[in-house]
Short mmCIF file of N, CA, C and O in Angstrom, two decimals:
data_model
loop_
_atom_site.label_atom_id
_atom_site.label_comp_id
_atom_site.label_asym_id
_atom_site.label_seq_id
_atom_site.Cartn_x
_atom_site.Cartn_y
_atom_site.Cartn_z
N MET Z 1208 77.76 10.36 49.18
CA MET Z 1208 76.70 11.28 49.23
C MET Z 1208 75.40 10.68 49.85
O MET Z 1208 75.22 9.76 49.83
N PRO Z 1209 75.18 11.27 51.05
CA PRO Z 1209 75.45 12.45 51.58
C PRO Z 1209 77.06 12.69 52.17
O PRO Z 1209 77.88 11.96 52.19
N HIS Z 1210 77.62 14.18 51.56
CA HIS Z 1210 78.91 14.29 52.09
C HIS Z 1210 79.15 14.93 52.88
O HIS Z 1210 78.53 16.39 53.40
N ILE Z 1211 80.14 14.58 53.99
CA ILE Z 1211 80.31 15.27 55.36
C ILE Z 1211 81.66 15.98 55.70
O ILE Z 1211 82.56 15.49 55.43
N ILE Z 1212 81.78 17.35 55.71
CA ILE Z 1212 82.56 17.74 55.56
C ILE Z 1212 83.28 18.16 56.90
O ILE Z 1212 82.32 18.82 57.50
N VAL Z 1213 84.30 17.83 57.62
CA VAL Z 1213 84.58 18.12 58.85
C VAL Z 1213 85.97 18.75 58.84
O VAL Z 1213 86.78 18.55 58.50
N LYS Z 1214 85.95 19.92 59.98
CA LYS Z 1214 87.00 20.63 60.07
C LYS Z 1214 87.10 20.56 61.92
O LYS Z 1214 86.11 20.60 62.54
N GLY Z 1215 88.16 21.38 62.11
CA GLY Z 1215 88.42 21.17 63.54
C GLY Z 1215 88.59 20.05 64.85
O GLY Z 1215 89.03 20.11 65.62
N ILE Z 1216 88.67 18.75 64.07
CA ILE Z 1216 89.39 18.19 64.68
C ILE Z 1216 90.92 17.46 63.77
O ILE Z 1216 90.52 17.51 62.65
N ASN Z 1217 91.54 16.12 64.27
CA ASN Z 1217 92.38 16.01 63.62
C ASN Z 1217 91.81 15.06 62.43
O ASN Z 1217 90.75 14.34 62.87
N GLU Z 1218 92.80 14.48 61.48
CA GLU Z 1218 92.37 13.29 60.49
C GLU Z 1218 92.01 12.03 61.08
O GLU Z 1218 91.35 11.44 60.65
N ASN Z 1219 92.79 11.31 62.31
CA ASN Z 1219 92.29 10.36 62.72
C ASN Z 1219 91.21 10.40 63.59
O ASN Z 1219 90.39 9.11 63.19
N GLU Z 1220 90.88 11.22 64.11
CA GLU Z 1220 89.32 11.25 64.52
C GLU Z 1220 88.50 11.44 63.42
O GLU Z 1220 87.03 10.69 63.57
N VAL Z 1221 88.54 11.91 62.40
CA VAL Z 1221 87.91 11.80 61.62
C VAL Z 1221 87.75 10.37 60.46
O VAL Z 1221 86.53 10.16 59.98
N LYS Z 1222 88.50 9.78 60.34
CA LYS Z 1222 89.02 8.64 59.76
C LYS Z 1222 88.13 7.57 61.02
O LYS Z 1222 87.06 6.71 60.29
N GLN Z 1223 88.00 7.83 62.31
CA GLN Z 1223 87.31 6.66 63.08
C GLN Z 1223 85.67 6.93 63.49
O GLN Z 1223 85.22 6.29 63.28
N LEU Z 1224 85.34 8.58 62.65
CA LEU Z 1224 83.81 8.73 63.36
C LEU Z 1224 83.62 8.08 62.06
O LEU Z 1224 82.63 7.84 62.02
N SER Z 1225 84.23 8.36 60.59
CA SER Z 1225 83.48 7.60 59.08
C SER Z 1225 83.18 5.82 59.62
O SER Z 1225 82.00 5.23 59.47
N LEU Z 1226 84.08 5.14 60.24
CA LEU Z 1226 84.25 4.32 60.89
C LEU Z 1226 83.32 3.85 61.79
O LEU Z 1226 82.30 2.55 61.36
N ASP Z 1227 82.85 4.62 62.37
CA ASP Z 1227 82.09 4.28 63.84
C ASP Z 1227 80.26 4.89 63.47
O ASP Z 1227 79.55 4.71 64.00
N CYS Z 1228 80.39 5.91 62.69
CA CYS Z 1228 79.13 6.40 62.57
C CYS Z 1228 78.36 6.10 60.77
O CYS Z 1228 77.34 6.62 61.09
N CYS Z 1229 78.79 5.85 60.16
CA CYS Z 1229 78.44 4.75 58.69
C CYS Z 1229 77.27 4.55 59.08
O CYS Z 1229 75.90 4.61 58.31
N LYS Z 1230 77.13 3.12 60.09
CA LYS Z 1230 75.84 2.33 59.54
C LYS Z 1230 74.80 3.32 60.53
O LYS Z 1230 73.81 3.20 60.26
N LYS Z 1231 75.35 4.08 61.82
CA LYS Z 1231 74.31 4.67 62.46
C LYS Z 1231 73.58 5.65 62.14
O LYS Z 1231 72.16 5.63 61.27
N LEU Z 1232 74.49 6.17 61.03
CA LEU Z 1232 73.50 7.41 59.90
C LEU Z 1232 72.91 6.74 58.87
O LEU Z 1232 71.65 7.04 58.34
N GLY Z 1233 73.71 5.74 58.29
CA GLY Z 1233 72.70 4.82 57.35
C GLY Z 1233 71.39 4.47 57.92
O GLY Z 1233 70.26 4.34 57.46
N LYS Z 1234 71.28 4.01 58.87
CA LYS Z 1234 69.58 3.61 59.48
C LYS Z 1234 68.96 4.87 59.71
O LYS Z 1234 67.78 4.24 59.74
N ILE Z 1235 69.40 6.08 60.52
CA ILE Z 1235 68.77 7.31 60.58
C ILE Z 1235 68.32 7.51 59.14
O ILE Z 1235 66.67 7.86 59.08
N CYS Z 1236 68.82 7.83 57.98
CA CYS Z 1236 68.78 7.94 56.55
C CYS Z 1236 67.62 6.70 55.89
O CYS Z 1236 67.44 7.38 54.81
N ASP Z 1237 67.88 5.86 56.44
CA ASP Z 1237 67.10 4.48 55.66
C ASP Z 1237 68.01 4.62 54.14
O ASP Z 1237 66.94 4.57 53.22
N CYS Z 1238 69.13 4.51 54.16
CA CYS Z 1238 70.28 4.35 53.06
C CYS Z 1238 71.53 3.62 53.25
O CYS Z 1238 71.54 3.63 54.53
N PRO Z 1239 71.86 3.10 52.18
CA PRO Z 1239 72.78 2.03 52.84
C PRO Z 1239 74.22 3.10 53.27
O PRO Z 1239 74.37 4.30 53.15
N SER Z 1240 75.05 2.02 54.02
CA SER Z 1240 76.24 2.98 55.19
C SER Z 1240 76.88 3.70 54.11
O SER Z 1240 77.65 4.89 54.01
N ASP Z 1241 77.47 2.68 52.68
CA ASP Z 1241 78.17 3.41 52.02
C ASP Z 1241 78.26 4.94 50.83
O ASP Z 1241 78.76 5.06 50.34
N TRP Z 1242 76.33 5.19 51.56
CA TRP Z 1242 76.64 6.29 50.50
C TRP Z 1242 77.37 7.54 51.47
O TRP Z 1242 77.25 8.68 50.83
N PHE Z 1243 77.46 7.58 52.89
CA PHE Z 1243 78.00 8.48 53.08
C PHE Z 1243 79.86 8.82 52.99
O PHE Z 1243 80.58 7.80 53.10
N VAL Z 1244 79.96 9.70 52.90
CA VAL Z 1244 81.53 9.92 52.58
C VAL Z 1244 82.03 11.05 53.88
O VAL Z 1244 81.21 12.29 53.69
N PHE Z 1245 83.24 11.13 54.21
CA PHE Z 1245 83.99 12.11 55.23
C PHE Z 1245 84.73 13.09 54.45
O PHE Z 1245 85.81 12.14 53.98
N ASP Z 1246 84.91 14.09 54.39
CA ASP Z 1246 85.90 14.81 54.00
C ASP Z 1246 86.61 15.91 55.19
O ASP Z 1246 86.01 15.96 55.65
N TYR Z 1247 87.97 15.01 55.56
CA TYR Z 1247 88.57 15.78 56.37
C TYR Z 1247 89.16 17.09 55.68
O TYR Z 1247 89.88 17.24 55.15
N VAL Z 1248 89.03 18.19 56.74
CA VAL Z 1248 89.71 19.60 56.07
C VAL Z 1248 90.19 19.88 57.37
O VAL Z 1248 90.26 20.22 58.32
N GLN Z 1249 91.52 20.33 56.71
CA GLN Z 1249 92.44 20.89 57.86
C GLN Z 1249 92.86 22.18 58.05
O GLN Z 1249 92.48 22.65 56.96
N SER Z 1250 92.60 22.60 59.10
CA SER Z 1250 92.10 23.79 59.54
C SER Z 1250 92.84 24.44 60.48
O SER Z 1250 93.04 24.03 61.69
N LYS Z 1251 92.60 25.48 60.71
CA LYS Z 1251 92.96 26.40 62.05
C LYS Z 1251 92.27 27.70 62.21
O LYS Z 1251 91.74 28.17 61.25
N PHE Z 1252 91.80 27.89 63.30
CA PHE Z 1252 90.72 28.75 63.68
C PHE Z 1252 91.44 29.75 64.71
O PHE Z 1252 92.67 29.62 65.52
N PHE Z 1253 91.22 31.69 63.94
CA PHE Z 1253 91.84 32.62 64.63
C PHE Z 1253 90.75 33.08 65.08
O PHE Z 1253 89.48 33.57 64.60
N ASP Z 1254 91.04 34.23 65.77
CA ASP Z 1254 90.00 35.56 66.58
C ASP Z 1254 91.04 36.66 66.79
O ASP Z 1254 92.47 36.24 66.12
N GLU Z 1255 90.59 37.90 67.40
CA GLU Z 1255 91.47 38.80 67.61
C GLU Z 1255 92.74 38.46 68.53
O GLU Z 1255 93.57 39.13 68.48
N SER Z 1256 92.29 37.49 69.44
CA SER Z 1256 93.54 37.11 70.15
C SER Z 1256 94.87 36.13 69.47
O SER Z 1256 95.96 35.84 70.21
N GLY Z 1257 94.42 35.47 68.27
CA GLY Z 1257 94.98 34.94 67.37
C GLY Z 1257 94.91 33.87 67.10
O GLY Z 1257 93.40 33.38 67.08
N GLU Z 1258 95.70 32.43 67.10
CA GLU Z 1258 95.30 31.24 67.19
C GLU Z 1258 94.34 30.68 68.17
O GLU Z 1258 94.82 30.68 69.28
N ILE Z 1259 93.55 29.61 67.99
CA ILE Z 1259 92.51 29.18 69.22
C ILE Z 1259 92.02 27.88 68.83
O ILE Z 1259 92.12 27.18 67.68
N LYS Z 1260 92.04 27.14 69.85
CA LYS Z 1260 91.18 25.88 69.88
C LYS Z 1260 89.94 26.06 69.57
O LYS Z 1260 89.05 26.37 70.39
N HIS Z 1261 89.67 25.36 68.76
CA HIS Z 1261 88.08 25.29 68.14
C HIS Z 1261 87.32 23.88 68.26
O HIS Z 1261 88.16 22.83 68.56
N TRP Z 1262 86.20 23.98 68.47
CA TRP Z 1262 85.24 22.67 68.24
C TRP Z 1262 85.07 22.33 67.16
O TRP Z 1262 85.45 22.72 66.19
N PRO Z 1263 84.54 21.16 67.00
CA PRO Z 1263 84.37 20.51 65.55
C PRO Z 1263 83.18 21.39 64.29
O PRO Z 1263 82.44 21.58 65.17
N VAL Z 1264 83.59 21.62 63.33
CA VAL Z 1264 82.56 21.99 62.56
C VAL Z 1264 82.36 21.02 61.68
O VAL Z 1264 83.38 20.84 60.62
N VAL Z 1265 81.41 21.29 60.95
CA VAL Z 1265 80.69 19.99 60.16
C VAL Z 1265 79.78 20.84 59.32
O VAL Z 1265 78.86 21.62 59.61
N GLN Z 1266 80.12 20.60 58.24
CA GLN Z 1266 78.76 20.72 56.82
C GLN Z 1266 78.12 19.26 56.42
O GLN Z 1266 79.33 18.51 55.60
N VAL Z 1267 77.07 19.45 56.58
CA VAL Z 1267 76.49 18.15 55.73
C VAL Z 1267 75.55 18.73 54.45
O VAL Z 1267 74.64 19.23 54.33
N TRP Z 1268 76.47 17.94 53.27
CA TRP Z 1268 75.40 18.40 52.10
C TRP Z 1268 74.82 16.73 51.20
O TRP Z 1268 75.74 15.76 51.53
N TRP Z 1269 73.55 17.50 51.24
CA TRP Z 1269 72.81 16.18 51.15
C TRP Z 1269 71.48 16.68 50.08
O TRP Z 1269 71.16 17.84 49.97
N PHE Z 1270 70.76 15.48 50.05
CA PHE Z 1270 69.21 15.79 49.34
C PHE Z 1270 68.37 16.18 50.04
O PHE Z 1270 68.96 15.69 51.97
N SER Z 1271 67.39 16.76 50.23
CA SER Z 1271 66.39 17.63 51.79
C SER Z 1271 66.24 15.79 52.33
O SER Z 1271 65.77 14.99 51.25
N ARG Z 1272 66.26 15.63 53.71
CA ARG Z 1272 65.49 14.85 54.40
C ARG Z 1272 64.47 15.62 55.21
O ARG Z 1272 64.60 16.83 55.39
N THR Z 1273 63.73 14.96 55.98
CA THR Z 1273 62.51 15.82 57.24
C THR Z 1273 63.81 16.11 58.25
O THR Z 1273 64.85 15.95 58.70
N GLN Z 1274 62.75 17.28 59.08
CA GLN Z 1274 63.15 17.78 60.13
C GLN Z 1274 64.29 16.83 60.86
O GLN Z 1274 65.17 16.94 61.99
N ASN Z 1275 63.31 16.08 61.35
CA ASN Z 1275 63.16 14.68 62.62
C ASN Z 1275 64.80 14.14 61.66
O ASN Z 1275 65.74 13.83 62.73
N ILE Z 1276 64.61 13.59 60.94
CA ILE Z 1276 66.35 12.80 60.38
C ILE Z 1276 67.15 13.87 60.24
O ILE Z 1276 68.35 13.31 61.00
N GLN Z 1277 67.17 15.10 60.03
CA GLN Z 1277 68.14 15.65 60.26
C GLN Z 1277 68.43 16.24 61.83
O GLN Z 1277 69.60 16.12 61.88
N ASP Z 1278 67.33 16.28 62.92
CA ASP Z 1278 68.10 16.35 63.85
C ASP Z 1278 68.87 15.10 64.67
O ASP Z 1278 69.35 15.20 65.47
N GLU Z 1279 68.34 14.27 64.28
CA GLU Z 1279 68.93 12.47 64.50
C GLU Z 1279 70.21 12.75 63.99
O GLU Z 1279 70.91 12.16 64.88
N VAL Z 1280 70.42 12.96 62.56
CA VAL Z 1280 71.87 13.17 62.48
C VAL Z 1280 72.93 14.08 63.22
O VAL Z 1280 73.77 13.92 63.38
N ALA Z 1281 72.29 15.28 63.44
CA ALA Z 1281 73.09 16.26 64.06
C ALA Z 1281 73.38 15.63 65.75
O ALA Z 1281 74.42 15.74 66.10
N LEU Z 1282 72.10 15.44 66.09
CA LEU Z 1282 72.35 14.45 67.46
C LEU Z 1282 73.58 13.33 67.73
O LEU Z 1282 74.32 13.25 67.95
N CYS Z 1283 73.22 12.49 66.62
CA CYS Z 1283 74.20 11.71 66.62
C CYS Z 1283 75.73 11.82 66.35
O CYS Z 1283 77.11 11.20 67.19
N LEU Z 1284 75.91 12.85 65.32
CA LEU Z 1284 77.60 13.33 65.07
C LEU Z 1284 78.15 13.87 66.53
O LEU Z 1284 79.02 14.29 67.19
N ASN Z 1285 77.13 15.08 67.05
CA ASN Z 1285 77.45 15.93 67.97
C ASN Z 1285 77.59 14.91 69.52
O ASN Z 1285 78.57 15.05 70.19
N GLU Z 1286 76.91 13.76 69.85
CA GLU Z 1286 77.41 12.90 70.78
C GLU Z 1286 78.57 12.38 70.68
O GLU Z 1286 79.27 11.97 71.75
N TYR Z 1287 78.70 12.04 69.33
CA TYR Z 1287 80.20 11.19 69.09
C TYR Z 1287 81.64 12.30 69.32
O TYR Z 1287 82.37 11.65 69.73
N PHE Z 1288 81.40 13.42 69.00
CA PHE Z 1288 82.09 14.25 69.53
C PHE Z 1288 82.41 14.77 70.88
O PHE Z 1288 83.33 14.79 71.43
N LYS Z 1289 81.02 14.61 71.73
CA LYS Z 1289 80.96 14.62 72.97
C LYS Z 1289 82.10 13.33 74.00
O LYS Z 1289 82.78 13.89 74.94
N LYS Z 1290 81.81 12.38 73.15
CA LYS Z 1290 82.80 11.17 73.21
C LYS Z 1290 84.15 11.36 73.45
O LYS Z 1290 84.90 10.64 73.92
N LEU Z 1291 84.53 12.30 72.43
CA LEU Z 1291 85.63 12.64 72.17
C LEU Z 1291 86.85 13.68 72.96
O LEU Z 1291 87.71 13.73 72.92
N GLY Z 1292 85.85 13.98 73.97
CA GLY Z 1292 86.06 14.93 74.68
C GLY Z 1292 85.60 16.55 74.55
O GLY Z 1292 86.27 17.08 74.89
N TYR Z 1293 84.92 16.55 73.21
CA TYR Z 1293 84.79 18.40 72.65
C TYR Z 1293 83.52 18.65 73.54
O TYR Z 1293 82.76 17.82 73.67
N PRO Z 1294 83.63 19.62 73.82
CA PRO Z 1294 82.17 20.52 74.32
C PRO Z 1294 81.07 20.27 73.60
O PRO Z 1294 80.02 20.30 74.03
N GLY Z 1295 81.26 20.52 72.71
CA GLY Z 1295 80.25 20.53 71.64
C GLY Z 1295 80.34 20.62 70.26
O GLY Z 1295 81.82 19.89 69.96
N SER Z 1296 79.85 20.94 69.44
CA SER Z 1296 80.22 21.14 67.74
C SER Z 1296 79.15 21.82 67.10
O SER Z 1296 77.84 22.48 67.53
N GLN Z 1297 79.71 22.37 66.03
CA GLN Z 1297 78.48 23.14 65.17
C GLN Z 1297 78.58 22.09 63.78
O GLN Z 1297 79.28 22.18 63.28
N ILE Z 1298 76.98 22.26 63.77
CA ILE Z 1298 76.72 21.64 62.51
C ILE Z 1298 75.80 22.28 61.77
O ILE Z 1298 74.87 22.53 62.01
N SER Z 1299 75.91 22.34 60.17
CA SER Z 1299 75.27 22.62 59.39
C SER Z 1299 74.91 22.13 58.11
O SER Z 1299 75.56 21.29 57.89
N PHE Z 1300 73.63 21.91 57.68
CA PHE Z 1300 72.88 20.88 56.78
C PHE Z 1300 72.65 22.15 55.08
O PHE Z 1300 72.56 23.16 55.41
N HIS Z 1301 73.53 21.64 53.96
CA HIS Z 1301 73.16 22.13 53.20
C HIS Z 1301 72.40 21.18 51.96
O HIS Z 1301 72.78 19.98 51.73
N ILE Z 1302 71.62 21.50 51.33
CA ILE Z 1302 70.77 20.58 50.34
C ILE Z 1302 71.19 21.11 48.92
O ILE Z 1302 71.00 22.13 48.34
N PHE Z 1303 71.16 19.99 48.46
CA PHE Z 1303 71.34 19.82 46.88
C PHE Z 1303 69.71 20.00 46.16
O PHE Z 1303 69.03 18.99 46.70
N GLU Z 1304 69.38 20.61 45.58
CA GLU Z 1304 68.41 20.17 44.42
C GLU Z 1304 68.50 19.18 43.62
O GLU Z 1304 69.95 19.23 43.15
N GLU Z 1305 67.85 18.37 43.50
CA GLU Z 1305 68.11 16.99 42.70
C GLU Z 1305 68.43 17.24 41.55
O GLU Z 1305 69.96 16.69 40.91
N LYS Z 1306 67.82 18.44 40.62
CA LYS Z 1306 68.43 18.56 39.13
C LYS Z 1306 69.96 19.55 39.26
O LYS Z 1306 70.41 19.62 37.87
N ALA Z 1307 70.35 20.01 40.08
CA ALA Z 1307 71.64 20.75 40.17
C ALA Z 1307 72.73 19.49 41.02
O ALA Z 1307 74.06 20.46 40.75
N TYR Z 1308 72.49 18.38 41.19
CA TYR Z 1308 73.60 17.85 41.82
C TYR Z 1308 73.77 16.67 40.65
O TYR Z 1308 72.73 15.32 40.17
N TYR Z 1309 74.85 16.44 39.83
CA TYR Z 1309 75.13 15.26 38.85
C TYR Z 1309 76.28 14.29 39.16
O TYR Z 1309 77.10 14.64 40.08
N GLU Z 1310 76.00 13.01 39.03
CA GLU Z 1310 76.94 12.29 38.99
C GLU Z 1310 77.22 11.37 38.07
O GLU Z 1310 76.20 11.02 37.03
N GLU Z 1311 78.54 11.18 37.49
CA GLU Z 1311 78.92 10.87 36.01
C GLU Z 1311 77.98 11.33 35.01
O GLU Z 1311 77.33 10.73 33.95
N GLY Z 1312 77.95 12.58 35.31
CA GLY Z 1312 77.57 13.73 33.97
C GLY Z 1312 76.18 13.36 33.75
O GLY Z 1312 75.39 14.42 33.37
N GLN Z 1313 75.27 12.62 35.04
CA GLN Z 1313 74.12 12.69 34.94
C GLN Z 1313 73.12 13.52 36.14
O GLN Z 1313 73.78 13.24 37.37
N HIS Z 1314 71.98 13.98 36.27
CA HIS Z 1314 71.39 14.48 37.34
C HIS Z 1314 70.59 13.67 38.26
O HIS Z 1314 70.24 13.18 37.08
N PHE Z 1315 70.30 13.68 38.91
CA PHE Z 1315 69.51 12.87 39.81
C PHE Z 1315 67.91 13.58 39.43
O PHE Z 1315 67.72 14.29 39.34
#
C-alpha cells in the first residue's frame, strides 16, 4: 500500500516501472519504497472502430495525502511513461478510509 494498478502497457514495462519508480515515489510520499505495490492488468481497449492502441491507465489506491504529493506522484508516473514513448497517461487516485482498510484482519 499504496497499490498501483496499471493497464495499457506491457508486463515488462510495469516490472521496470516498479524497479525505477519505487524509491522516487517513497521519497515523494515520505514512506518506505517497499510499501508500493504495482499490479499489472492485461487489457485491450476498444471504441466504435474496434481495438485501439491506448496510453497507460493507472489507478492509485492509497490513504489520503496532500494535493501537492498527489500531483508529484502523477507527474513522476507520467514522466516515466513519456520516457517509454507514450504521449501521456491517465492517472486517477482512489482514497481508502483507514477504518475501511484491513491488513491481517486489523483496520488501520
